[in-house]
Short mmCIF file of C-alpha atoms and ligand atoms in Angstrom, two decimals:
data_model
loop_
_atom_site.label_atom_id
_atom_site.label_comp_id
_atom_site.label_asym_id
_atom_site.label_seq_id
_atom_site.Cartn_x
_atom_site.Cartn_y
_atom_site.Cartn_z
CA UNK A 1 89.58 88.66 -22.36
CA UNK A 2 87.15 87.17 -24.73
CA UNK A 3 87.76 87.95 -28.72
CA UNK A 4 85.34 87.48 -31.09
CA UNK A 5 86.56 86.66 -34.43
CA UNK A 6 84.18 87.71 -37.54
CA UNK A 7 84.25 85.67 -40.78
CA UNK A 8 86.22 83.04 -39.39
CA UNK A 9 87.42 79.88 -41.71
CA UNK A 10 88.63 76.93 -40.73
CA UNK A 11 92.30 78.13 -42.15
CA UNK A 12 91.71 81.11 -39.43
CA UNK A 13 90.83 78.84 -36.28
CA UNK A 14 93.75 76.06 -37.48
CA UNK A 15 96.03 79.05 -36.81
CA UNK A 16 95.14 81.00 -33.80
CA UNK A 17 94.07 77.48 -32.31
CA UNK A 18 97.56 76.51 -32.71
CA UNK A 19 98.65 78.75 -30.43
CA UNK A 20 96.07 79.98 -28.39
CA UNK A 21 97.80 77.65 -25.45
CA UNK A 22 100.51 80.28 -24.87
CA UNK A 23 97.68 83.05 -24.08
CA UNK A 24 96.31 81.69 -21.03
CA UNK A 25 94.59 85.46 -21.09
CA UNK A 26 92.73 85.35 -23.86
CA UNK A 27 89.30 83.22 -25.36
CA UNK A 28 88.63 82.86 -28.72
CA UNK A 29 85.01 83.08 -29.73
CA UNK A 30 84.57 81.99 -33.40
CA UNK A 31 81.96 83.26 -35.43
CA UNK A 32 81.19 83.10 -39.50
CA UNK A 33 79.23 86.16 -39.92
CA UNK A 34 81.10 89.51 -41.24
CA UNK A 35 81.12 92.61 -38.76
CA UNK A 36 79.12 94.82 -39.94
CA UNK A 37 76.15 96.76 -37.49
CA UNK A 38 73.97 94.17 -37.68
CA UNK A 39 76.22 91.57 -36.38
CA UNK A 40 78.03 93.58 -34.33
CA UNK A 41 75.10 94.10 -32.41
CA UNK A 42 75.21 90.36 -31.28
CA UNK A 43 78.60 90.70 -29.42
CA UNK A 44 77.99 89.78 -25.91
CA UNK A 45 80.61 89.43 -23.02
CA UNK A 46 83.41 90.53 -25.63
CA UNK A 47 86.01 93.24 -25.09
CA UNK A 48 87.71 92.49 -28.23
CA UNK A 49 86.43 91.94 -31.52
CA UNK A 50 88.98 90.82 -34.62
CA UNK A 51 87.84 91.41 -38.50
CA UNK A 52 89.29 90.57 -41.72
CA UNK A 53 90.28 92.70 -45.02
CA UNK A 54 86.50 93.23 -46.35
CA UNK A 55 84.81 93.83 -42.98
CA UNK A 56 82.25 96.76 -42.48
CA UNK A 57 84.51 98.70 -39.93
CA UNK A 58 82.68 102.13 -40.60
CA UNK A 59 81.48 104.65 -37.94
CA UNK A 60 77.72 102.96 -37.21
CA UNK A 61 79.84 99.46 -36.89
CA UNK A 62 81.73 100.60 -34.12
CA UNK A 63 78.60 102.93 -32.44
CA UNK A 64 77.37 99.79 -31.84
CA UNK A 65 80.26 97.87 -31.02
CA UNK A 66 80.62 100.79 -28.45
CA UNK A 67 77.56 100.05 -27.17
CA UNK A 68 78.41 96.20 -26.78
CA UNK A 69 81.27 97.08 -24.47
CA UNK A 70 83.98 96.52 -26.87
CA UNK A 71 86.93 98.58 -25.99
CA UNK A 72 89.73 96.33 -29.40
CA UNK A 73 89.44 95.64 -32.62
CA UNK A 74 91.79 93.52 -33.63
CA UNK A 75 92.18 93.83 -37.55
CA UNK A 76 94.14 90.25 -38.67
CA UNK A 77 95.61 92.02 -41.40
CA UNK A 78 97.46 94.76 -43.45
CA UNK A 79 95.39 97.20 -44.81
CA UNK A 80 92.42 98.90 -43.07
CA UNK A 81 91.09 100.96 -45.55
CA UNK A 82 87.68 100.01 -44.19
CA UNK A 83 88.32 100.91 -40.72
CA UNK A 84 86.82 104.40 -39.62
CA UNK A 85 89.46 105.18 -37.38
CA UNK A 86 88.48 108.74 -36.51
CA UNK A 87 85.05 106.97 -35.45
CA UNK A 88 87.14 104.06 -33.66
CA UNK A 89 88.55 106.63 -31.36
CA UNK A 90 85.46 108.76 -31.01
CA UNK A 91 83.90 105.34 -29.78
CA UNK A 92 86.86 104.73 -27.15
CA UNK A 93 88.12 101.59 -29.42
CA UNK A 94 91.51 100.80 -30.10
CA UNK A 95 92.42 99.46 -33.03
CA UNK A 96 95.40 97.52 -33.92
CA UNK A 97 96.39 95.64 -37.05
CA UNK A 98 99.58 93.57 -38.52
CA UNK A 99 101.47 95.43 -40.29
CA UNK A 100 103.90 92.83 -41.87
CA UNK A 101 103.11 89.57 -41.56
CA UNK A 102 104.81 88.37 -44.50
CA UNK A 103 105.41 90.98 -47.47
CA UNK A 104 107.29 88.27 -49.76
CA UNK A 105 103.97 85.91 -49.56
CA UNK A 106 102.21 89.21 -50.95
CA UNK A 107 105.00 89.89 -53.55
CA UNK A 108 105.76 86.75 -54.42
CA UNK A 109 102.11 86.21 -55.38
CA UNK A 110 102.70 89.36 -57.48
CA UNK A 111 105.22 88.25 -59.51
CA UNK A 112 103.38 84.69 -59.63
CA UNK A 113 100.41 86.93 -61.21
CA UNK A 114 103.18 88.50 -63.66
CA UNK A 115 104.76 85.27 -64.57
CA UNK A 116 101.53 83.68 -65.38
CA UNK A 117 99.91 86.50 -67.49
CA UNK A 118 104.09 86.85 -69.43
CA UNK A 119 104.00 83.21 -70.38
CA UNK A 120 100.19 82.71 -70.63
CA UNK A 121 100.13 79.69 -67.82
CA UNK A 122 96.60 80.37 -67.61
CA UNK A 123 95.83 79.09 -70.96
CA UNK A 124 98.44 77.02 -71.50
CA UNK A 125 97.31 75.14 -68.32
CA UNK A 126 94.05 74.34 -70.04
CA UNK A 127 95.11 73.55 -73.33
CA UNK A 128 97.75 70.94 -71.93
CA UNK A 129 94.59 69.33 -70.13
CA UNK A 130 92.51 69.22 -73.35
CA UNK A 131 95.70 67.35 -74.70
CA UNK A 132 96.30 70.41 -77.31
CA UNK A 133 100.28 70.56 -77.30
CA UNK A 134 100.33 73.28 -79.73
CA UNK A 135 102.20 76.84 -78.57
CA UNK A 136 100.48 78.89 -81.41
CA UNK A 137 99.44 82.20 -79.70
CA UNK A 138 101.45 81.28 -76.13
CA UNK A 139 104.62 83.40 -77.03
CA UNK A 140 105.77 85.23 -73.76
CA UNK A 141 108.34 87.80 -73.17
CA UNK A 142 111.41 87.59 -70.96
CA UNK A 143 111.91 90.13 -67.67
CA UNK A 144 116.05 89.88 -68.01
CA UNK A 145 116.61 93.45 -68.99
CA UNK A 146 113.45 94.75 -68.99
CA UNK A 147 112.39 97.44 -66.38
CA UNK A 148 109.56 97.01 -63.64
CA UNK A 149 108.15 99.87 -61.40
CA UNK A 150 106.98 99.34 -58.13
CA UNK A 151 104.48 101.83 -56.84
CA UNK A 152 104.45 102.01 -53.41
CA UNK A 153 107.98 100.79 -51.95
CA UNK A 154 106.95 100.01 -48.23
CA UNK A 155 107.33 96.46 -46.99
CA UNK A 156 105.76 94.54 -49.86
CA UNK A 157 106.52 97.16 -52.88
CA UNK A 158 110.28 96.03 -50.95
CA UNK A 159 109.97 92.41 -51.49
CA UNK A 160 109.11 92.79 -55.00
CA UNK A 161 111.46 94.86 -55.76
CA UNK A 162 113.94 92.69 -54.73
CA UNK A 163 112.39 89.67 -56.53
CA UNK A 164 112.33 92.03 -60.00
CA UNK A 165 116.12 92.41 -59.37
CA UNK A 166 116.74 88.97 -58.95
CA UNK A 167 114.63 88.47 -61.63
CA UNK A 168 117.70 90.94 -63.63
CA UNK A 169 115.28 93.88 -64.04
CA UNK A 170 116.23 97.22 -63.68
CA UNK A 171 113.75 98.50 -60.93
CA UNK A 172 111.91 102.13 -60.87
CA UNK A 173 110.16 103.23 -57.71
CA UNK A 174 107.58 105.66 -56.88
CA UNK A 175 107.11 106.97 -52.97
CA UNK A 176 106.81 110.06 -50.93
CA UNK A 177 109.09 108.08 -48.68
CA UNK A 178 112.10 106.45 -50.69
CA UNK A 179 113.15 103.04 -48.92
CA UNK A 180 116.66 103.91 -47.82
CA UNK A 181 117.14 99.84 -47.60
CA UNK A 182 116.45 99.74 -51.32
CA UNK A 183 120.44 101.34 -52.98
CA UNK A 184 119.36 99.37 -56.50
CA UNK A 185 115.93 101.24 -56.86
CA UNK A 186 115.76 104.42 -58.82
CA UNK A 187 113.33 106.58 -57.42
CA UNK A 188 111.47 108.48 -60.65
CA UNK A 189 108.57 110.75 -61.11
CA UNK A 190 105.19 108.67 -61.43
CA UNK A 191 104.81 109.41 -64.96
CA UNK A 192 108.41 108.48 -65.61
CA UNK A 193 107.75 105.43 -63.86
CA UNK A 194 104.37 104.81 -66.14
CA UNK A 195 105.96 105.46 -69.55
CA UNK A 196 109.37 103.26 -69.19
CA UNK A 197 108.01 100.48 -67.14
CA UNK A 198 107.65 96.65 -69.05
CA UNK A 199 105.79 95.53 -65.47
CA UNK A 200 103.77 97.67 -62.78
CA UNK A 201 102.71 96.43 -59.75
CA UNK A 202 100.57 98.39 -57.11
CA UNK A 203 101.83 98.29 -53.53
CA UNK A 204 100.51 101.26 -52.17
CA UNK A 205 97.59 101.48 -49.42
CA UNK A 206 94.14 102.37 -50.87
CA UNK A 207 93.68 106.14 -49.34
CA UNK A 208 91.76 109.01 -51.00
CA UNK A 209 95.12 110.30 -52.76
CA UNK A 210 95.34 106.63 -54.55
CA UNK A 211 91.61 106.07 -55.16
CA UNK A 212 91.59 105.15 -59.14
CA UNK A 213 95.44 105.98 -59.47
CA UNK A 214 95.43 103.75 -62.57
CA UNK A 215 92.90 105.42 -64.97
CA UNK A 216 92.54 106.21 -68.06
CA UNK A 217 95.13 109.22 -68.12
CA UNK A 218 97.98 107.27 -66.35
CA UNK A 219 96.83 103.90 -68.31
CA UNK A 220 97.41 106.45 -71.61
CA UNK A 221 101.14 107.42 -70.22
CA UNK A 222 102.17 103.82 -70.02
CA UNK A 223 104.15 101.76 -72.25
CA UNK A 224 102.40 99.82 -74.58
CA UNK A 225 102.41 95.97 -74.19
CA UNK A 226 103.01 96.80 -70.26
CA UNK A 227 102.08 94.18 -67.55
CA UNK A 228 100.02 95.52 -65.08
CA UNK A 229 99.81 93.70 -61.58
CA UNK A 230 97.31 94.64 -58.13
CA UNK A 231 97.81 93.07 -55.01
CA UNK A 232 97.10 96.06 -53.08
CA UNK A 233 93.63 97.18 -53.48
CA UNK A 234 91.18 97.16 -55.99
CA UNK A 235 89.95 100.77 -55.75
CA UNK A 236 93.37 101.88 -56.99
CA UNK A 237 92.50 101.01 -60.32
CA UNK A 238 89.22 102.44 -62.19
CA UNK A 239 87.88 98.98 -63.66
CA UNK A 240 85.91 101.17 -66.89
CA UNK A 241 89.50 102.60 -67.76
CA UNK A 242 91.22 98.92 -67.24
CA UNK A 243 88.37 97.94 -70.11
CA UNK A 244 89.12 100.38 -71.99
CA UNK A 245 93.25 100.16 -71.44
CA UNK A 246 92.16 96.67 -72.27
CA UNK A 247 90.56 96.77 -75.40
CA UNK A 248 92.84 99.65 -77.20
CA UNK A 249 95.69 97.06 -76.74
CA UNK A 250 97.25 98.79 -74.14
CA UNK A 251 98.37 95.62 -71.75
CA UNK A 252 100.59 92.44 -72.69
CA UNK A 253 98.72 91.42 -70.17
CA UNK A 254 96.72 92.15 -66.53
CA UNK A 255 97.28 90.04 -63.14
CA UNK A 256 94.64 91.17 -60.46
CA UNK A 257 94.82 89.57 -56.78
CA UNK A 258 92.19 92.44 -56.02
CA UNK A 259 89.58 94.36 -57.66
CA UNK A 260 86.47 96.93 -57.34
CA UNK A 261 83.30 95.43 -56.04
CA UNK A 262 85.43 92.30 -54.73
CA UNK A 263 83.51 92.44 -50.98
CA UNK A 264 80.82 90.38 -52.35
CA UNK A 265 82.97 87.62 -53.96
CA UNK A 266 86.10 87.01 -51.90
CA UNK A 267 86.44 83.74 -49.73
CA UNK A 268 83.09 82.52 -50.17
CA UNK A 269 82.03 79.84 -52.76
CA UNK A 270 79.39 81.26 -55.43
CA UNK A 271 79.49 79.05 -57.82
CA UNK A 272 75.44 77.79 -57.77
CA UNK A 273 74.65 81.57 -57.49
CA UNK A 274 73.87 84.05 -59.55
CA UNK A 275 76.53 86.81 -59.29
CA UNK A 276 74.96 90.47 -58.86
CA UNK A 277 78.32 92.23 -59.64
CA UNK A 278 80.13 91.81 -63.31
CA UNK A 279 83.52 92.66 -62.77
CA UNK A 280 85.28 89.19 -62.86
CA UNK A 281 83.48 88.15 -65.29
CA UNK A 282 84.11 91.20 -67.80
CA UNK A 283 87.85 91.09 -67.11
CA UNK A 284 88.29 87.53 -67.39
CA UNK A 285 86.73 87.67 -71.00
CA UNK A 286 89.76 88.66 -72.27
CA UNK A 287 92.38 86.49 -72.86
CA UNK A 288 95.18 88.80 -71.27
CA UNK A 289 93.62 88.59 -67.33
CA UNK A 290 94.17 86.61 -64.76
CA UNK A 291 92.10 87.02 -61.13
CA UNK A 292 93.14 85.73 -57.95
CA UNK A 293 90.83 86.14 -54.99
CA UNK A 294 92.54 87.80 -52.78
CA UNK A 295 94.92 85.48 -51.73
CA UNK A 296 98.45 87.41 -52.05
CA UNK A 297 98.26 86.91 -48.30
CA UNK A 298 97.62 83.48 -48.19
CA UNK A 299 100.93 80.94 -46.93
CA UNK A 300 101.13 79.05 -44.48
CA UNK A 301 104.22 81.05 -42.69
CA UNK A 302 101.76 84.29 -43.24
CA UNK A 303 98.99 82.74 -41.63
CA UNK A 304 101.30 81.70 -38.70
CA UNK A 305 102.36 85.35 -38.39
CA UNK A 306 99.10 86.95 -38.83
CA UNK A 307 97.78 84.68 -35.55
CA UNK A 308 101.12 85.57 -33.46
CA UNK A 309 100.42 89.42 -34.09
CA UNK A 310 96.89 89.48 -33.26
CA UNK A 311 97.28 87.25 -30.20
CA UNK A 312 100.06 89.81 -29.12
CA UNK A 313 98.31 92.92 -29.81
CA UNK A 314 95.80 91.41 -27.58
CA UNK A 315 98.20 90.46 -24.79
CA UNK A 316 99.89 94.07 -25.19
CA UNK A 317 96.62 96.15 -25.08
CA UNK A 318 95.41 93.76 -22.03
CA UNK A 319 98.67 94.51 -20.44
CA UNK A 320 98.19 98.13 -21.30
CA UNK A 321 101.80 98.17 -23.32
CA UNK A 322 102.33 99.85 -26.54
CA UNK A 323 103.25 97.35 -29.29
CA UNK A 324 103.15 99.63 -32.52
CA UNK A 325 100.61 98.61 -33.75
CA UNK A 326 97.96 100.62 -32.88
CA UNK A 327 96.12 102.88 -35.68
CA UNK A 328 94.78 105.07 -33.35
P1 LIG B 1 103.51 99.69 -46.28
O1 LIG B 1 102.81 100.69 -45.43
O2 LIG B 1 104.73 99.01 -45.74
O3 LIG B 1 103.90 100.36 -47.68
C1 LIG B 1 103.06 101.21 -48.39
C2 LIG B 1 103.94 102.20 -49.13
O4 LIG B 1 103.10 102.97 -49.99
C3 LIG B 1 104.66 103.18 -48.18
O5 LIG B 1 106.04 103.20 -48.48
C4 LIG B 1 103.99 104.52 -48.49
O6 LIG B 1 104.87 105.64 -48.36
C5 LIG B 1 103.58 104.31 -49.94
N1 LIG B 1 102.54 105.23 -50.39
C6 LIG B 1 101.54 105.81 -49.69
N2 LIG B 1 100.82 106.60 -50.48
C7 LIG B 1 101.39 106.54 -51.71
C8 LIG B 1 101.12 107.17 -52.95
N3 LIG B 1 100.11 108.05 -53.08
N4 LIG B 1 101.90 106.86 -54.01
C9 LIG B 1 102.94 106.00 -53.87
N5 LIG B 1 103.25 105.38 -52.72
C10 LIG B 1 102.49 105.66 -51.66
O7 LIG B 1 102.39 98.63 -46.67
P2 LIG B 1 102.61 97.12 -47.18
O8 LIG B 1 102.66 96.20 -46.02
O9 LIG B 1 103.71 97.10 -48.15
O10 LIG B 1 101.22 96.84 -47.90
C11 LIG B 1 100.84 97.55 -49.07
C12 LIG B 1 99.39 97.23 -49.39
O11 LIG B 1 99.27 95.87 -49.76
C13 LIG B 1 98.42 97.38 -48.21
O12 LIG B 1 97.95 98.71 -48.10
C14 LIG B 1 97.32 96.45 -48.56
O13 LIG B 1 96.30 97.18 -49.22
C15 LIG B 1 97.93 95.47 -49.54
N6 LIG B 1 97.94 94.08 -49.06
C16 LIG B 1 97.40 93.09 -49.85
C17 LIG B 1 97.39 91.77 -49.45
C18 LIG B 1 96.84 90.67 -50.30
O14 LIG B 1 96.57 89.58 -49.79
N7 LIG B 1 96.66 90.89 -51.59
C19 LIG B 1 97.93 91.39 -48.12
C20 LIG B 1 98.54 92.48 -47.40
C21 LIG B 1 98.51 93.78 -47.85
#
């Protein structure tokens, strides 16, 4: 079985070419462009296709995927809030994803994101560079003791969690579904969680019930000089509110792996260009954000279990097994 791989990097084909020997099945196709209709409508002599966190996965993409013969998508990653799945099926395409391929390199990012914005690395990076030694205006705050609330305790929200503890944190949680595996979380309310939390971080999956969960109501319930963190998805927080959480002083500081109108930005170099969205660039003014791009995900052992996964959802559905990973 052929796969086509959209938006492919050369950190994508080091991975699945390291391994592609042991699926004597399968033939990697690698290709630069994103899915979306367009250049779905190139796909020839594939039965699978395989996409990437910011693809165009919505119900024309896989019409004409449909009519291309493709019968798997193959999401290499987590989330697939841009996946119409309803459509998918409708269509007569499967479509499988990874569901943990390594929630610590997503959580410890998180915390990296906390640590940084706590002790001001980001500035005191550049001041250290321009050879100014001074720590006027640096002055961080410890976690020992202090309480962080994980929304969304699933398999990342888990790792962090248990990071926060080691860290000597007392840890809240928020979930429909407690984690059973977690005895040192204290499951609260969500607006318990917002007002007694020193750190928040976002683990849940962007659906309609989370869409702008952080806004300016439930940025108003939360302690002041809180440290917010996203690595889940940037829809979950409404960026106007963030400004304006922002500017009344709300946040000790902001750490954002992900963020509204990042599909035009992430993993591409724009540096010469000149950017038609703002949102980076009205965030980063203030001296209390840092922005990653996307890149919670991005280790080497994650990358190495991303390309296992996919290449065995592709054995499994070729086989016709079930390997639990199927969305639809
Ligand atoms: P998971 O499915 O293991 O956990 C998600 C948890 O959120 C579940 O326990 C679920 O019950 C809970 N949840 C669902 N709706 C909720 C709500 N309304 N309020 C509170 N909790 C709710 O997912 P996992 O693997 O932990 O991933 C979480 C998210 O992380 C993904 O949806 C994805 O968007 C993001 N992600 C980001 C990456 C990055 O590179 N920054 C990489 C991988 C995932």
């Amino acid at each position: 079985m052929k796969i086509t791989f959209f938006d492919a990097k050369g950190y994508d084909k080091e991975s699945f070419d390291a391994i592609i020997g042991q699926y004597p099945d399968l033939e990697l196709e690698y290709w630069s462009a994103e899915l979306n209709p367009k250049s779905a409508s190139y796909v020839t002599d594939s039965e699978a296709v395989c996409a990437f966190v910011n693809a165009d996965a919505g119900a024309m993409t896989m019409r004409v995927l449909e009519s291309r013969g493709v019968k798997l998508l193959l999401m290499r990653c987590a989330g697939y809030n841009n996946v119409d799945l309803t459509a998918a099926s409708e269509c007569g395409i499967t479509v499988m994803h990874v569901p943990g391929y390594s929630p610590e390199a997503v959580a410890e990012h998180a915390m990296a994101l906390a640590s940084a914005v706590s002790r001001h690395i980001h500035k005191a990076y550049i001041r250290v560079r321009e050879n100014n030694f001074s720590l006027q205006g640096l002055v961080g705050v410890n976690f020992h003791s202090k309480t962080a609330g994980i929304i969304g305790t699933g398999k990342i929200g888990a790792a962090m969690a248990r990071i926060c503890r080691g860290y000597g944190m007392r840890v809240l949680g928020y979930d429909m579904y407690p984690n059973k595996d977690l005895d040192f979380v204290e499951y609260v309310t969500l607006d318990e969680l917002l007002s007694q939390s020193d750190l928040i971080s976002l683990h849940c999956p962007l659906i309609k019930e989370t869409y702008h969960m952080i806004n300016i109501y439930t940025i108003n319930k939360m302690k002041d000089g809180v440290i917010l963190v996203n690595t889940s998805r940037g829809g979950l927080i409404d960026t106007d509110d963030l400004v304006r959480g922002i500017r009344e002083h709300k946040f000790l500081g902001v750490g954002l792996d992900v963020y509204e109108e990042e599909h035009d930005n992430v993993f591409e170099n724009h540096e010469d260009d000149i950017m038609m969205n703002s949102t980076p660039s009205r965030l980063l003014s203030f001296p209390n954000v840092i922005i990653t791009s996307h890149q919670g995900f991005f280790t080497e052992e994650a990358l190495g279990a991303i390309a296992s996964t996919t290449l065995n959802n592709a054995k499994g559905f070729l086989a016709g097994e079930k390997t639990g990973t199927e969305l639809n």
